[in-house]
Amino acid sequence: MSAVASGADKRTALGRLLSAYWYPLYCCARRLGRSPEDAEDSVQGFCARCIATDDWRVDPAHGRFRHWLVAALR
């Protein structure tokens, strides 16, 4: 799939990507001291905001995508 998709294709691809990172983000939230329920809510809300927002400023020159995700979750 092209990195430059539009509309529903972009949201679908982003949804798949975030579902792959859901558990690692959940583990990160737990390590930050959140209860299991709060961690689930935090990650779900974060993923929902990521899908709803079309304003991604991820620059590969600034590091790995997963590090960006963890920083954004915090």
PDB file of C-alpha atoms in Angstrom:
ATOM      1  CA  MET A   1       0.000   0.000   0.000  1.00  0.00           C
ATOM      2  CA  SER A   2       1.229   3.442  -0.836  1.00  0.00           C
ATOM      3  CA  ALA A   3       2.372   5.709   1.959  1.00  0.00           C
ATOM      4  CA  VAL A   4       0.287   8.431   0.357  1.00  0.00           C
ATOM      5  CA  ALA A   5      -3.243   7.079   0.578  1.00  0.00           C
ATOM      6  CA  SER A   6      -6.436   9.031   0.869  1.00  0.00           C
ATOM      7  CA  GLY A   7      -9.520   9.029   3.050  1.00  0.00           C
ATOM      8  CA  ALA A   8     -10.777   5.631   4.165  1.00  0.00           C
ATOM      9  CA  ASP A   9      -7.677   3.830   2.852  1.00  0.00           C
ATOM     10  CA  LYS A  10      -5.451   5.974   5.048  1.00  0.00           C
ATOM     11  CA  ARG A  11      -7.607   5.416   8.136  1.00  0.00           C
ATOM     12  CA  THR A  12      -7.729   1.662   7.477  1.00  0.00           C
ATOM     13  CA  ALA A  13      -3.959   1.436   7.106  1.00  0.00           C
ATOM     14  CA  LEU A  14      -3.435   3.545  10.223  1.00  0.00           C
ATOM     15  CA  GLY A  15      -5.919   1.402  12.131  1.00  0.00           C
ATOM     16  CA  ARG A  16      -3.996  -1.742  11.196  1.00  0.00           C
ATOM     17  CA  LEU A  17      -0.717  -0.144  12.193  1.00  0.00           C
ATOM     18  CA  LEU A  18      -2.057   1.003  15.551  1.00  0.00           C
ATOM     19  CA  SER A  19      -3.619  -2.389  16.259  1.00  0.00           C
ATOM     20  CA  ALA A  20      -0.165  -3.926  15.783  1.00  0.00           C
ATOM     21  CA  TYR A  21       1.262  -1.456  18.324  1.00  0.00           C
ATOM     22  CA  TRP A  22      -1.668  -1.621  20.760  1.00  0.00           C
ATOM     23  CA  TYR A  23      -0.181  -4.166  23.162  1.00  0.00           C
ATOM     24  CA  PRO A  24       3.284  -2.553  23.344  1.00  0.00           C
ATOM     25  CA  LEU A  25       1.603   0.795  24.041  1.00  0.00           C
ATOM     26  CA  TYR A  26      -0.546  -0.851  26.711  1.00  0.00           C
ATOM     27  CA  CYS A  27       2.596  -2.287  28.338  1.00  0.00           C
ATOM     28  CA  CYS A  28       4.201   1.155  28.255  1.00  0.00           C
ATOM     29  CA  ALA A  29       1.158   2.693  29.928  1.00  0.00           C
ATOM     30  CA  ARG A  30       1.292  -0.007  32.618  1.00  0.00           C
ATOM     31  CA  ARG A  31       4.999   0.709  33.202  1.00  0.00           C
ATOM     32  CA  LEU A  32       4.072   4.360  33.670  1.00  0.00           C
ATOM     33  CA  GLY A  33       2.007   3.262  36.671  1.00  0.00           C
ATOM     34  CA  ARG A  34      -1.493   3.198  35.221  1.00  0.00           C
ATOM     35  CA  SER A  35      -3.949   0.541  36.370  1.00  0.00           C
ATOM     36  CA  PRO A  36      -4.947  -2.084  33.768  1.00  0.00           C
ATOM     37  CA  GLU A  37      -8.257  -0.323  33.126  1.00  0.00           C
ATOM     38  CA  ASP A  38      -6.675   3.139  32.896  1.00  0.00           C
ATOM     39  CA  ALA A  39      -3.960   1.812  30.600  1.00  0.00           C
ATOM     40  CA  GLU A  40      -6.564   0.267  28.282  1.00  0.00           C
ATOM     41  CA  ASP A  41      -8.576   3.499  28.242  1.00  0.00           C
ATOM     42  CA  SER A  42      -5.459   5.594  27.592  1.00  0.00           C
ATOM     43  CA  VAL A  43      -4.305   3.458  24.680  1.00  0.00           C
ATOM     44  CA  GLN A  44      -7.794   3.214  23.168  1.00  0.00           C
ATOM     45  CA  GLY A  45      -8.246   6.975  23.408  1.00  0.00           C
ATOM     46  CA  PHE A  46      -4.798   7.594  21.960  1.00  0.00           C
ATOM     47  CA  CYS A  47      -5.475   5.274  19.019  1.00  0.00           C
ATOM     48  CA  ALA A  48      -8.875   6.870  18.399  1.00  0.00           C
ATOM     49  CA  ARG A  49      -7.303  10.347  18.373  1.00  0.00           C
ATOM     50  CA  CYS A  50      -4.577   9.174  15.997  1.00  0.00           C
ATOM     51  CA  ILE A  51      -7.144   7.787  13.564  1.00  0.00           C
ATOM     52  CA  ALA A  52      -9.408  10.843  13.831  1.00  0.00           C
ATOM     53  CA  THR A  53      -6.571  13.338  13.426  1.00  0.00           C
ATOM     54  CA  ASP A  54      -5.027  13.768  10.019  1.00  0.00           C
ATOM     55  CA  ASP A  55      -2.123  15.817  11.354  1.00  0.00           C
ATOM     56  CA  TRP A  56       0.834  13.450  11.644  1.00  0.00           C
ATOM     57  CA  ARG A  57       4.269  14.995  11.894  1.00  0.00           C
ATOM     58  CA  VAL A  58       6.499  11.940  12.062  1.00  0.00           C
ATOM     59  CA  ASP A  59       9.967  12.487  10.624  1.00  0.00           C
ATOM     60  CA  PRO A  60      12.111   9.358  10.177  1.00  0.00           C
ATOM     61  CA  ALA A  61      15.206  11.516  10.656  1.00  0.00           C
ATOM     62  CA  HIS A  62      14.147  12.126  14.274  1.00  0.00           C
ATOM     63  CA  GLY A  63      14.043   8.483  15.322  1.00  0.00           C
ATOM     64  CA  ARG A  64      11.953   5.353  15.231  1.00  0.00           C
ATOM     65  CA  PHE A  65       8.188   5.367  14.819  1.00  0.00           C
ATOM     66  CA  ARG A  66       7.677   3.358  18.010  1.00  0.00           C
ATOM     67  CA  HIS A  67       9.596   5.956  20.023  1.00  0.00           C
ATOM     68  CA  TRP A  68       7.348   8.652  18.599  1.00  0.00           C
ATOM     69  CA  LEU A  69       4.295   6.617  19.582  1.00  0.00           C
ATOM     70  CA  VAL A  70       5.499   6.186  23.162  1.00  0.00           C
ATOM     71  CA  ALA A  71       6.326   9.890  23.475  1.00  0.00           C
ATOM     72  CA  ALA A  72       2.920  10.833  22.054  1.00  0.00           C
ATOM     73  CA  LEU A  73       1.163   8.437  24.438  1.00  0.00           C
ATOM     74  CA  ARG A  74       2.848  10.010  27.451  1.00  0.00           C
TER      75      ARG A  74
END
